[in-house]
XYZ file of N, CA, C and O in Angstrom:
828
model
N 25.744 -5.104 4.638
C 24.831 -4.834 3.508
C 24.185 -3.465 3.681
O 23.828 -3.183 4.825
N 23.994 -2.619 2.763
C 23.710 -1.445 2.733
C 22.041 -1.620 2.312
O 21.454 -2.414 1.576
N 21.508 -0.249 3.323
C 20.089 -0.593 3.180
C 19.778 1.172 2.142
O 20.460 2.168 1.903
N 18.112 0.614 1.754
C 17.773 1.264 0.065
C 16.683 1.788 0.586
O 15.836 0.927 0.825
N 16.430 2.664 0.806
C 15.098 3.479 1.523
C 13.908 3.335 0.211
O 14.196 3.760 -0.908
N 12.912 2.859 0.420
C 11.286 2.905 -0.468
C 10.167 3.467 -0.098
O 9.514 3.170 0.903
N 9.826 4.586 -1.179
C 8.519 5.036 -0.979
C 7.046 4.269 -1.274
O 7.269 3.063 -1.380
N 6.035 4.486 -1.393
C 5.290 3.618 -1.826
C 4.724 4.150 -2.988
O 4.190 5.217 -2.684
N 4.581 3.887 -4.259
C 4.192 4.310 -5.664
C 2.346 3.859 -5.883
O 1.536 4.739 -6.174
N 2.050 2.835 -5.748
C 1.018 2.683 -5.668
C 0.389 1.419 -5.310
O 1.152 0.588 -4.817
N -0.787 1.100 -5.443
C -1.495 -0.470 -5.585
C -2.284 -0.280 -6.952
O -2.754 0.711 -7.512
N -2.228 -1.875 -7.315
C -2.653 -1.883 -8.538
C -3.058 -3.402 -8.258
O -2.623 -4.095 -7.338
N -4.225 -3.881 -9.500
C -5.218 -4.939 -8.943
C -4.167 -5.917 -9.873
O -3.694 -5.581 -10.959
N -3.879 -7.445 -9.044
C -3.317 -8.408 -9.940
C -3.909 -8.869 -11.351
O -5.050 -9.315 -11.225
N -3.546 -8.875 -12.339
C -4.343 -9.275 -12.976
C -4.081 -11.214 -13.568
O -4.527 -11.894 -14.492
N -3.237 -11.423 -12.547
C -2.332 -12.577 -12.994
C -2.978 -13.687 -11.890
O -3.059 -14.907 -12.035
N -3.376 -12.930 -10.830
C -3.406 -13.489 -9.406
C -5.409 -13.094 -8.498
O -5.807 -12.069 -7.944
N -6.054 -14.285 -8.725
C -7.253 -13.398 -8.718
C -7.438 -12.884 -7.212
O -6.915 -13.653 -6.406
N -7.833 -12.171 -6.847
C -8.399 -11.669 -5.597
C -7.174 -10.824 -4.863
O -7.349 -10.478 -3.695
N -5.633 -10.407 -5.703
C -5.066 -10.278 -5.003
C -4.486 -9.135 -5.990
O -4.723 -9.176 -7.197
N -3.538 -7.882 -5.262
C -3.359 -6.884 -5.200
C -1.161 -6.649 -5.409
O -0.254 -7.461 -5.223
N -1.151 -5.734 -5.684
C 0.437 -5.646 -5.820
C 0.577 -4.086 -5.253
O -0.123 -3.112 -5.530
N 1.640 -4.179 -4.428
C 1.955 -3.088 -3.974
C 3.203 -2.530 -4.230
O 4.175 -3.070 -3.703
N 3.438 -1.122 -5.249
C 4.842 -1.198 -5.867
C 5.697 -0.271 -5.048
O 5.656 0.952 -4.916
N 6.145 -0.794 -4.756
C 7.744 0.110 -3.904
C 8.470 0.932 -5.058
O 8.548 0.517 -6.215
N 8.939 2.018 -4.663
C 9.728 2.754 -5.277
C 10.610 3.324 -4.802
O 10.295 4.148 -3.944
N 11.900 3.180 -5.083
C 13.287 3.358 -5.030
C 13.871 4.609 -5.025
O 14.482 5.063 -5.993
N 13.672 5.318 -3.738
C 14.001 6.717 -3.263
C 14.655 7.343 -4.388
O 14.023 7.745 -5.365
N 16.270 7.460 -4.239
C 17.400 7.491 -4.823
C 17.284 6.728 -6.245
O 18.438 6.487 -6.599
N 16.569 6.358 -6.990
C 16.711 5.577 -7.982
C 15.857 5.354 -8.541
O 14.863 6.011 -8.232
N 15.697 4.321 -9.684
C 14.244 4.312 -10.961
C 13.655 2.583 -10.590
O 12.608 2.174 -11.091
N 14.399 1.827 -9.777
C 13.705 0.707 -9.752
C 12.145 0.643 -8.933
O 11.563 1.630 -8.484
N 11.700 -0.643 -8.877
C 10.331 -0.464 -8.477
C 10.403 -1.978 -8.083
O 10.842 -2.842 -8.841
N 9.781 -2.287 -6.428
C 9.810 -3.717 -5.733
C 8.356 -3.622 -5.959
O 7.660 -2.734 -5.466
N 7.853 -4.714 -6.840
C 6.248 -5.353 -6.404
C 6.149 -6.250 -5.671
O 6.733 -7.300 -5.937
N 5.435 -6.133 -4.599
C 4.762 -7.032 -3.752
C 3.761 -7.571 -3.726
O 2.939 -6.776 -3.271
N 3.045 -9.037 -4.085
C 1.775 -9.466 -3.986
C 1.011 -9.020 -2.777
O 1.867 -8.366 -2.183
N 0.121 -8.982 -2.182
C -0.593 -8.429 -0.782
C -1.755 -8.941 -1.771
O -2.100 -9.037 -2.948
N -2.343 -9.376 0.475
C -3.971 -9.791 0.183
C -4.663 -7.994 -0.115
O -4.256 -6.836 -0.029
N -6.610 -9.138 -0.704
C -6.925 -7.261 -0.534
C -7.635 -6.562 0.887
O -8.243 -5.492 0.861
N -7.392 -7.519 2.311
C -7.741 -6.977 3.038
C -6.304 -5.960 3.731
O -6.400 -5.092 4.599
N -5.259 -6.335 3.146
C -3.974 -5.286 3.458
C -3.863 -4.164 2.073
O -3.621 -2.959 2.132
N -4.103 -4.929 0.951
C -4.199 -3.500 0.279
C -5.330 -2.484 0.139
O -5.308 -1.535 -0.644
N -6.604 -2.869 1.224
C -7.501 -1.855 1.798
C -6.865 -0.973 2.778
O -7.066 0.230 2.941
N -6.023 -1.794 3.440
C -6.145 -1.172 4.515
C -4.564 -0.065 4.375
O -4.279 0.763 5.240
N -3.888 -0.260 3.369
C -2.805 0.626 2.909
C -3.195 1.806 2.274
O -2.850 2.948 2.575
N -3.797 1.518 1.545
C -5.068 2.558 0.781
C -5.772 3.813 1.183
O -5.898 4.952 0.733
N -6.291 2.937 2.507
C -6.584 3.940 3.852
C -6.001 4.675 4.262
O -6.271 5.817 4.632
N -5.000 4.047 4.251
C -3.727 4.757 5.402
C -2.705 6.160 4.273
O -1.835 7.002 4.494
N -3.459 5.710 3.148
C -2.499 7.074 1.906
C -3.453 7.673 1.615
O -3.366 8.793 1.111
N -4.222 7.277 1.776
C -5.577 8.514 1.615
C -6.251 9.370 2.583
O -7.412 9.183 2.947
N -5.403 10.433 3.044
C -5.452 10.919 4.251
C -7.110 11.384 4.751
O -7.451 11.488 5.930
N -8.222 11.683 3.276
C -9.070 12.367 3.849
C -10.493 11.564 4.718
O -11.480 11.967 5.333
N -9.814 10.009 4.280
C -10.496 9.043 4.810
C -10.426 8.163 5.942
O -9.704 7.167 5.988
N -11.322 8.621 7.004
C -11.257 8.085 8.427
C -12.306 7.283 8.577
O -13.375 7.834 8.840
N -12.276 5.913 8.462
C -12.757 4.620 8.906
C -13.787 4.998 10.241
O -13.014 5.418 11.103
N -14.706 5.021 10.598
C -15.742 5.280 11.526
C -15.338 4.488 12.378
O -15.000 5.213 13.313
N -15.094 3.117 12.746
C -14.195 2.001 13.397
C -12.425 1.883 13.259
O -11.715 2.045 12.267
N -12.176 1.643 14.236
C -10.281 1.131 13.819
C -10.272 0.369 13.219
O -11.255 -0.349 13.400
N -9.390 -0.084 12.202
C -9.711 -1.361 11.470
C -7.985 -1.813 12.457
O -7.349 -1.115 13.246
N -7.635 -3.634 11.807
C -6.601 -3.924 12.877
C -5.370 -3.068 12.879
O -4.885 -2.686 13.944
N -4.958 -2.821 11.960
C -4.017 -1.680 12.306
C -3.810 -0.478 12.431
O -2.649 -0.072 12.377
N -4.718 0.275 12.601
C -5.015 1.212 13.201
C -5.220 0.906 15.243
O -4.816 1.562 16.204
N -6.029 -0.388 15.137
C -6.196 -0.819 16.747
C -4.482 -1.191 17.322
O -3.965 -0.871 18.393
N -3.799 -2.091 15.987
C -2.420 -1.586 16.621
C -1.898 -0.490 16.932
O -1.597 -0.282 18.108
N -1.675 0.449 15.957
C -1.260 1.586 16.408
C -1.624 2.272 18.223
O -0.979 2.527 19.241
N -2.921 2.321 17.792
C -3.351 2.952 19.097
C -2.950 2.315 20.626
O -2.488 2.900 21.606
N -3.320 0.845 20.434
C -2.797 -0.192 21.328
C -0.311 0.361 21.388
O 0.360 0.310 22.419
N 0.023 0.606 20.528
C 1.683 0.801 20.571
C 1.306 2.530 21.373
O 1.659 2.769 22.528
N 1.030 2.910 21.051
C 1.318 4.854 21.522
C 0.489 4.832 22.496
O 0.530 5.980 22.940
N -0.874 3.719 23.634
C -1.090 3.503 24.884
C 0.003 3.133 25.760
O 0.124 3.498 26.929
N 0.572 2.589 25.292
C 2.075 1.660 25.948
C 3.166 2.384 25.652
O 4.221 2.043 26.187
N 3.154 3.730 24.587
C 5.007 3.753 24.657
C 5.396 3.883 23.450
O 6.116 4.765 22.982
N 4.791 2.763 22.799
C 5.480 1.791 21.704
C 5.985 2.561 20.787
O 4.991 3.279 20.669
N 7.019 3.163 19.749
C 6.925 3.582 18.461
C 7.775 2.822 17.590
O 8.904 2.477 17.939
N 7.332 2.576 16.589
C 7.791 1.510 15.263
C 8.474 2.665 14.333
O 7.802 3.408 13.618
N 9.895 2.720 14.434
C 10.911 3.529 14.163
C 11.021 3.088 12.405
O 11.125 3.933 11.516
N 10.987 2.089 12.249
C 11.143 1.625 10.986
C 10.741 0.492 10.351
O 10.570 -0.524 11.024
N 10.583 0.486 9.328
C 10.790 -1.137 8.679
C 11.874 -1.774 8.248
O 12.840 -1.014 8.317
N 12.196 -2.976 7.775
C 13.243 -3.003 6.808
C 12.916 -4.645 6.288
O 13.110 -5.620 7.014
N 12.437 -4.708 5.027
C 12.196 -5.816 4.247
C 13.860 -6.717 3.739
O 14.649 -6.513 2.817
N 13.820 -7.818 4.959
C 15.456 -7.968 5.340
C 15.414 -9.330 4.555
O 16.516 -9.875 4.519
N 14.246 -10.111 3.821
C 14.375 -11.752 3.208
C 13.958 -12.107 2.125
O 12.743 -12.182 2.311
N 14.165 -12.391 1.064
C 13.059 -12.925 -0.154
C 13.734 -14.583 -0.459
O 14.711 -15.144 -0.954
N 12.669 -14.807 0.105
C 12.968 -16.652 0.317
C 11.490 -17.070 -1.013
O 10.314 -16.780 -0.796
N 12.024 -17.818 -2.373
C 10.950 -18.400 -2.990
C 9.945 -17.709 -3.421
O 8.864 -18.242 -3.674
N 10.200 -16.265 -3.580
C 9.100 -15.238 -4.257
C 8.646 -14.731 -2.983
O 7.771 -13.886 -3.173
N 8.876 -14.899 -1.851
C 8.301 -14.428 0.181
C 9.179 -13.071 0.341
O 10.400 -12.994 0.202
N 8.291 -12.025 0.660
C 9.116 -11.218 1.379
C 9.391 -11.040 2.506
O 8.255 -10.933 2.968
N 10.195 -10.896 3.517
C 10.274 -10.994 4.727
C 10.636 -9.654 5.674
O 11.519 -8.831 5.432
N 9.905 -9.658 6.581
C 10.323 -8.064 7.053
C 10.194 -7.959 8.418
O 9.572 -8.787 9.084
N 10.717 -7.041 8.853
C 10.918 -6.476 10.358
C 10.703 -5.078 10.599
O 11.040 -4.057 10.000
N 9.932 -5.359 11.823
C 9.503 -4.080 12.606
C 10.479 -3.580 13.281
O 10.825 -4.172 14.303
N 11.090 -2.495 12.919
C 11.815 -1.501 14.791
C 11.110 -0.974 15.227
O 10.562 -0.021 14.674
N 10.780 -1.468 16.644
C 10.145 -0.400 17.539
C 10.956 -0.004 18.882
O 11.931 -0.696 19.173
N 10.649 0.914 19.583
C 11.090 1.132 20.638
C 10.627 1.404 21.709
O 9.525 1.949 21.657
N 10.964 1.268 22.495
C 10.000 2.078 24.351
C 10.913 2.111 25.386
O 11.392 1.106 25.913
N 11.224 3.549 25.759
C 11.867 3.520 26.952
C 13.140 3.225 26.519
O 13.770 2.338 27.094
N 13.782 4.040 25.271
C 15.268 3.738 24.464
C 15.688 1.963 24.326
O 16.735 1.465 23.914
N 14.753 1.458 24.712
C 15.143 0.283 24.315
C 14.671 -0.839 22.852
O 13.736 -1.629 22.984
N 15.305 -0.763 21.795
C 15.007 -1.103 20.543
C 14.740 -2.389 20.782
O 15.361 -2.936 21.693
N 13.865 -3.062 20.096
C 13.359 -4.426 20.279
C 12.826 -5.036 18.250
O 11.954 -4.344 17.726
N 13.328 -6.057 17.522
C 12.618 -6.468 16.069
C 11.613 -7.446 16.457
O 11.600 -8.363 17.278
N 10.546 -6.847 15.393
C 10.099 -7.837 15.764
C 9.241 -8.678 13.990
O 8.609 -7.967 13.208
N 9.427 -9.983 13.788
C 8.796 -10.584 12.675
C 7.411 -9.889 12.602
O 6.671 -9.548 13.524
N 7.249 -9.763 11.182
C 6.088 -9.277 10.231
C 5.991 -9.833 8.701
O 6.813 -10.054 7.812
N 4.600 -9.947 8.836
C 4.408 -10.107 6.832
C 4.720 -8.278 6.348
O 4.386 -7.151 6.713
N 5.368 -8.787 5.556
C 5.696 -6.898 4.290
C 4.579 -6.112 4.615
O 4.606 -5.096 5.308
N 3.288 -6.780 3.923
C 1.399 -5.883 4.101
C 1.636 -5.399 5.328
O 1.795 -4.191 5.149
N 1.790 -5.709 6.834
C 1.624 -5.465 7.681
C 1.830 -4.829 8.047
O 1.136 -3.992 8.624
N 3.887 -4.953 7.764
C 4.840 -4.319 8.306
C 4.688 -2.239 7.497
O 5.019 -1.151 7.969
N 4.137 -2.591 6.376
C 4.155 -1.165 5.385
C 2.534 -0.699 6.114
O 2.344 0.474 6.434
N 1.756 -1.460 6.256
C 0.256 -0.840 6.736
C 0.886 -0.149 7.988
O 0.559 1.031 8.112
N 1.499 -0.517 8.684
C 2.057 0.147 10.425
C 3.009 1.084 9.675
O 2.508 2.208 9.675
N 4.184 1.065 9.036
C 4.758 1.948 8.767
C 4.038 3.229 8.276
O 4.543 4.112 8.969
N 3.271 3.717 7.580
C 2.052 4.390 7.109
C 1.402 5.233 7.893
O 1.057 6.368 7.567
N 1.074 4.313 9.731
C 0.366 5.230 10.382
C 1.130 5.458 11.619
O 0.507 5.878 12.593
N 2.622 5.199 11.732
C 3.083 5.694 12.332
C 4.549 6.817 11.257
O 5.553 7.302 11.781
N 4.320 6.884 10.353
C 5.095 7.851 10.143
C 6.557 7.347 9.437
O 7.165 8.232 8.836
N 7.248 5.814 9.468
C 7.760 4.866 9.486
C 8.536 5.266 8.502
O 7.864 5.887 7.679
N 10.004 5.167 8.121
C 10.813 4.983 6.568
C 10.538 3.341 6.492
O 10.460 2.655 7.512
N 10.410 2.842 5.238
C 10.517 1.819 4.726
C 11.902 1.719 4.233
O 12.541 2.725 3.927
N 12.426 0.406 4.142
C 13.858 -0.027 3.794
C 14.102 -1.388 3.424
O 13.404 -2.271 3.923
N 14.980 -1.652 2.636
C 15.321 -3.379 2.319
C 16.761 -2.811 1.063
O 17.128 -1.997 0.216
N 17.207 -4.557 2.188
C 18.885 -4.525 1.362
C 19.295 -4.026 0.351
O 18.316 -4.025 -0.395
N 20.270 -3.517 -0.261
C 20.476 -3.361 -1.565
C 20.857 -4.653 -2.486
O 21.242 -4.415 -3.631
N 20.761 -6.141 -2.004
C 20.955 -7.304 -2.797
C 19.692 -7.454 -3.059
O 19.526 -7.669 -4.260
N 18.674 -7.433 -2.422
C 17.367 -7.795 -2.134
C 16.633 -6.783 -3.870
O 16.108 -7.303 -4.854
N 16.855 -5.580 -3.657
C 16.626 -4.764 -4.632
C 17.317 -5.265 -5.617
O 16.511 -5.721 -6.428
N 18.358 -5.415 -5.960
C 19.096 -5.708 -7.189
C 18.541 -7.217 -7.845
O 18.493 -7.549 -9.030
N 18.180 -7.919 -6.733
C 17.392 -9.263 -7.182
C 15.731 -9.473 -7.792
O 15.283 -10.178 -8.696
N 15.264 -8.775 -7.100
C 13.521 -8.452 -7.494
C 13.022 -7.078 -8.062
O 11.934 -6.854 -8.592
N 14.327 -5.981 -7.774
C 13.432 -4.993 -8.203
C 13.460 -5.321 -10.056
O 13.788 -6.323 -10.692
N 12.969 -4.004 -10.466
C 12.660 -4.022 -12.191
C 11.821 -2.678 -12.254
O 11.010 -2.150 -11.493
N 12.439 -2.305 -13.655
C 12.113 -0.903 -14.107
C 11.027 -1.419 -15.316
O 10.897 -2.229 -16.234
N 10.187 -0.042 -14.413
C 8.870 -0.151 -15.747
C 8.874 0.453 -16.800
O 8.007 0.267 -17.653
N 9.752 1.205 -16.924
C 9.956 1.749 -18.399
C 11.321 0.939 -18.566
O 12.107 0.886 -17.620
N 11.686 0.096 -20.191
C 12.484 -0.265 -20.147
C 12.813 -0.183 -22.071
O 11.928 -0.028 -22.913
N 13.826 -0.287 -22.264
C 13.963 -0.039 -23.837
C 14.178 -1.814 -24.280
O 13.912 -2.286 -25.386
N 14.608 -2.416 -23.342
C 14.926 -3.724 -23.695
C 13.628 -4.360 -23.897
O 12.703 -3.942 -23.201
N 13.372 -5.410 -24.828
C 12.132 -6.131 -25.105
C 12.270 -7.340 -24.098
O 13.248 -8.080 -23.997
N 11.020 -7.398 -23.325
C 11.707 -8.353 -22.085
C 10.390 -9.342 -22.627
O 9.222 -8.959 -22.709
N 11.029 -11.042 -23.055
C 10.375 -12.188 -23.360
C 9.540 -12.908 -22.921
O 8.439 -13.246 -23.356
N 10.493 -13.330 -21.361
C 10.259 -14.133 -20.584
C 9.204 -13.882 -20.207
O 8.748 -12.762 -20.438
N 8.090 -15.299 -19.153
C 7.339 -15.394 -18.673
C 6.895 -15.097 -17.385
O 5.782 -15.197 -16.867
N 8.481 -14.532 -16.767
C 8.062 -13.570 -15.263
C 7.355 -12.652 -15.889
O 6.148 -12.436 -15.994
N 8.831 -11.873 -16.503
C 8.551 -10.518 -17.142
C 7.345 -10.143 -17.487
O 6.995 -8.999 -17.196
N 6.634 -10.839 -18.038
C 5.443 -10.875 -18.748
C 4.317 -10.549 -17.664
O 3.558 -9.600 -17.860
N 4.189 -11.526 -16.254
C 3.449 -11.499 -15.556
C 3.807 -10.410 -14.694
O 2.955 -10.078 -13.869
N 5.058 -9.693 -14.720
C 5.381 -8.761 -14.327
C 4.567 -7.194 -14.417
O 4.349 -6.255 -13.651
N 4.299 -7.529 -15.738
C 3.529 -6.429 -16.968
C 2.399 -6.421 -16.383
O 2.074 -5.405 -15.769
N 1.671 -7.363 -16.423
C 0.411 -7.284 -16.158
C -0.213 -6.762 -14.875
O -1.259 -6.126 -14.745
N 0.777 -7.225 -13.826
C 0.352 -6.902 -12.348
C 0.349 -5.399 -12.610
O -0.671 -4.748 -12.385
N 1.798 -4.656 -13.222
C 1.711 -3.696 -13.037
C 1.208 -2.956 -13.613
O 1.675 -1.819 -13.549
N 0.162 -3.158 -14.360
C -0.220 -2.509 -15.606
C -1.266 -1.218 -15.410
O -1.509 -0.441 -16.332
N -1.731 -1.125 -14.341
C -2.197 0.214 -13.653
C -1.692 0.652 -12.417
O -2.469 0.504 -11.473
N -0.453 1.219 -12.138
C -0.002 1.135 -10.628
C -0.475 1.927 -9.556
O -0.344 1.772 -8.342
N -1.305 3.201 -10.513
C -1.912 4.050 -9.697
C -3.422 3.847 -9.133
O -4.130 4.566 -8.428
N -3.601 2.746 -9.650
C -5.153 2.659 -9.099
C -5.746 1.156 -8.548
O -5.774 0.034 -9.052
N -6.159 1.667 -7.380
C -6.832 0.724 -6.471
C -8.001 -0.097 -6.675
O -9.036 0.153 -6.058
N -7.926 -1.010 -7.450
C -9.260 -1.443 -8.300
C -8.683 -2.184 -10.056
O -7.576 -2.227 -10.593
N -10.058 -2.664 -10.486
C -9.963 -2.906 -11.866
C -9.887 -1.409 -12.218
O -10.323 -0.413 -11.640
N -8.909 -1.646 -13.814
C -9.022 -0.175 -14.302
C -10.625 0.071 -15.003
O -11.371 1.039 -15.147
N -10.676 -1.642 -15.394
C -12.815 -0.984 -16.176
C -13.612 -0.821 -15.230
O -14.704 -0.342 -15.538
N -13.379 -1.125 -13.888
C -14.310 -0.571 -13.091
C -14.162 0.695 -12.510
O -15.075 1.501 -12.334
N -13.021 0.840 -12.229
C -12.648 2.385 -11.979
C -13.327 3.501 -13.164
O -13.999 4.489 -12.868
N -12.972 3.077 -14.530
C -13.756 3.848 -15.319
C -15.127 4.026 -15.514
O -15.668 5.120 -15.678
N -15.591 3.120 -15.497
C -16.842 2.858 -15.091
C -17.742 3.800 -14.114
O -18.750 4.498 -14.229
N -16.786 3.423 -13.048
C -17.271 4.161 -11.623
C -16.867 5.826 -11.769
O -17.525 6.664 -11.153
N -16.040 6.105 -12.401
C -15.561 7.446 -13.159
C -16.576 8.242 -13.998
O -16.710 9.465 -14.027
N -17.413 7.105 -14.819
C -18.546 7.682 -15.494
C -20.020 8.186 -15.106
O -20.930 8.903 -15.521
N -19.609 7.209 -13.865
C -21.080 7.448 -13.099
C -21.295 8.942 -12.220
O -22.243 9.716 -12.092
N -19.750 8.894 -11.646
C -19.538 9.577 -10.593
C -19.539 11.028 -11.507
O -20.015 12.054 -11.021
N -19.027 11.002 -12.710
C -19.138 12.186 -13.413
C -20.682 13.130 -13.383
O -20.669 14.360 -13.331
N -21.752 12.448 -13.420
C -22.899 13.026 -13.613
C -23.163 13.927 -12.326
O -23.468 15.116 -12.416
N -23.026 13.288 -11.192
C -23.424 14.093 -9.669
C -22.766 15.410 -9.346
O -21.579 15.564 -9.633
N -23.385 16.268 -8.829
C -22.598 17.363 -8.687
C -21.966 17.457 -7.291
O -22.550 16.898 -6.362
N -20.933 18.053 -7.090
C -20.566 18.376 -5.930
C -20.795 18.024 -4.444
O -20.147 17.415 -3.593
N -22.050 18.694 -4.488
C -22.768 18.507 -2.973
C -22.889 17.082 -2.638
O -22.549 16.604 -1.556
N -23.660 16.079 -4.148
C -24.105 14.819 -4.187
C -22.489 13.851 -3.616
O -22.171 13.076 -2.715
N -21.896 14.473 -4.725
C -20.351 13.316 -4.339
C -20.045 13.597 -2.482
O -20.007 12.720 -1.620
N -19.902 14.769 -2.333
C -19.560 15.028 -0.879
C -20.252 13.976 -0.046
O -19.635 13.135 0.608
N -21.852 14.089 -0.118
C -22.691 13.004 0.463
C -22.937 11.993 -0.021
O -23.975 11.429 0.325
N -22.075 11.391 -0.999
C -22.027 9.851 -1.435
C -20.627 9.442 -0.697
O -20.391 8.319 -0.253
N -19.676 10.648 -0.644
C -17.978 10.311 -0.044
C -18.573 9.789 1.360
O -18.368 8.602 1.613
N -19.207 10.468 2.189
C -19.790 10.479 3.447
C -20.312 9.094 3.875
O -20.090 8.351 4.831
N -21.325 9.036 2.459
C -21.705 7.583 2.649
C -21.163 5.973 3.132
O -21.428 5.042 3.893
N -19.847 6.596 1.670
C -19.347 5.233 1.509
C -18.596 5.365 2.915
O -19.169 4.637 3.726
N -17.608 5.982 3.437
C -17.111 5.924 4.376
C -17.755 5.158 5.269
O -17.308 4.075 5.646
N -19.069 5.762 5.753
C -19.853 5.207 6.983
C -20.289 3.738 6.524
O -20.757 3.022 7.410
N -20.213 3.364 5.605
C -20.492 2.087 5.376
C -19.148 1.145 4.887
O -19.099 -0.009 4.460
N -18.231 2.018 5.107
C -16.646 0.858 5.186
C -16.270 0.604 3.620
O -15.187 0.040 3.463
N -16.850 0.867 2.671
C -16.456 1.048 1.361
C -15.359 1.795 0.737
O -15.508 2.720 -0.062
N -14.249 1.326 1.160
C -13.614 2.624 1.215
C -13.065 2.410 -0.306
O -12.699 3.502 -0.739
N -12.912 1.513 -1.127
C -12.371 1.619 -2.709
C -13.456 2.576 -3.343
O -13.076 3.581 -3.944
N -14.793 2.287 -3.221
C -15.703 3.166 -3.324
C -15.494 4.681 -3.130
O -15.345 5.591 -3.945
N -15.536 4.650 -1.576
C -14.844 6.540 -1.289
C -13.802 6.632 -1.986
O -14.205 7.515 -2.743
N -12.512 6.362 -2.419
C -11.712 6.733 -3.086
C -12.032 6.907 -4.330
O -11.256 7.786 -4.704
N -12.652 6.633 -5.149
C -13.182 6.800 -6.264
C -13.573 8.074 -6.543
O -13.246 8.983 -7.306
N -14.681 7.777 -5.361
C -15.871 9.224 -5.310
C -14.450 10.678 -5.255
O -14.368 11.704 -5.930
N -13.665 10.212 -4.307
C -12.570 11.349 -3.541
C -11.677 11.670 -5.115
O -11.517 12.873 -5.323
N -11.247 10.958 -5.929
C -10.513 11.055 -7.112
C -11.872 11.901 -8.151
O -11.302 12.684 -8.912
N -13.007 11.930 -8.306
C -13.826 12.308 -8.813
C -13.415 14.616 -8.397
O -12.958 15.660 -8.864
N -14.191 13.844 -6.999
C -14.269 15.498 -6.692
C -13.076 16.394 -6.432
O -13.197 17.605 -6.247
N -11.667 15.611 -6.423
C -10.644 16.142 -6.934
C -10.349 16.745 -8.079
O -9.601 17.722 -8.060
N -10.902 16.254 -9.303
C -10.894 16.458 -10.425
C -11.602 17.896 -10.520
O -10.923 18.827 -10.955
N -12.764 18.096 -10.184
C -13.397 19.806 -9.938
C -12.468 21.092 -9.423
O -12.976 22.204 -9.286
């Protein structure tokens, strides 16, 4: 089976699924797109890990992995999302130490949060893709009741949050100037808010 290299496109808030998050894979070489359900303490912590200007004052756990793998040796060469059993994705770590390759079982969230901060290609079968992925632009009128719930998850892929609260938080953040956002970014950080700092960070990007 031939494997399909994936970037990561974005997180976007379920709107189907309460408290829970979708993480959309995107298809190097190609236009499809793998969504993944993820809790939101993994799609914080993915978030983190793509938002380079934000450093957690504490390790959060995967970051304490990381550090705990590169004390020892360890490097996690790859992923590869190798199962979809019943809507489950299933995935594996490569790591190595001392030329010796070792897999090891992971949830997807996990396996993509480690891939992230070590540098990692992401990968999964090309049956695997042909079975779950799906294109978000599509000319066909799609009926069904996946499809549908399909829509919805993905219906903001670029943003980490409700989209009315993001706007919201967009409106507020609009009034402060510069200096203020810098020392509200500062804030939220030191207080672990990090959907918050990203907000603020998408704000003062905009200047």
């Amino acid at each position: 089976m031939s494997l399909v290299k994936l970037s990561i496109k974005g997180i976007s808030y379920s709107q189907t699924q309460n408290g829970a998050y979708a993480l959309i894979l995107n298809e190097v070489d190609g236009e499809r797109k793998l969504p993944i359900v993820i809790g939101a303490f993994e799609a914080q912590s993915i978030a983190i890990a793509l938002e380079k200007e934000i450093k957690p004052p504490r390790p959060l756990t995967h970051d304490l992995f990381r550090n705990f793998a590169e004390r020892f040796d360890i490097v996690v060469k790859q992923v590869i999302i190798h199962k979809l059993v019943d809507g489950v994705f299933y995935s594996s770590l490569i790591c190595e130490r001392d030329k010796i390759e070792e897999i090891i079982d992971a949830r997807t969230s996990d396996a993509i949060a480690l891939a992230l901060r070590f540098n990692a290609p992401i990968f999964t079968y090309k049956n695997i893709l042909d079975k779950a992925g799906i294109y978000l632009k599509s000319n066909t009128a799609e009926t069904d009741q996946g499809s549908q719930e399909i829509d919805d998850v993905l219906s903001n892929p670029e943003t980490f949050g409700r989209e009315e609260e993001s706007n919201q938080s967009g409106d507020i953040y609009s009034k402060h100037s510069l200096q203020e956002l810098n020392e509200l970014l500062d804030q939220a950080v030191s207080q672990e808010d990090y959907e918050k700092a990203a907000k603020i960070r998408d704000e003062i990007s905009k200047r």
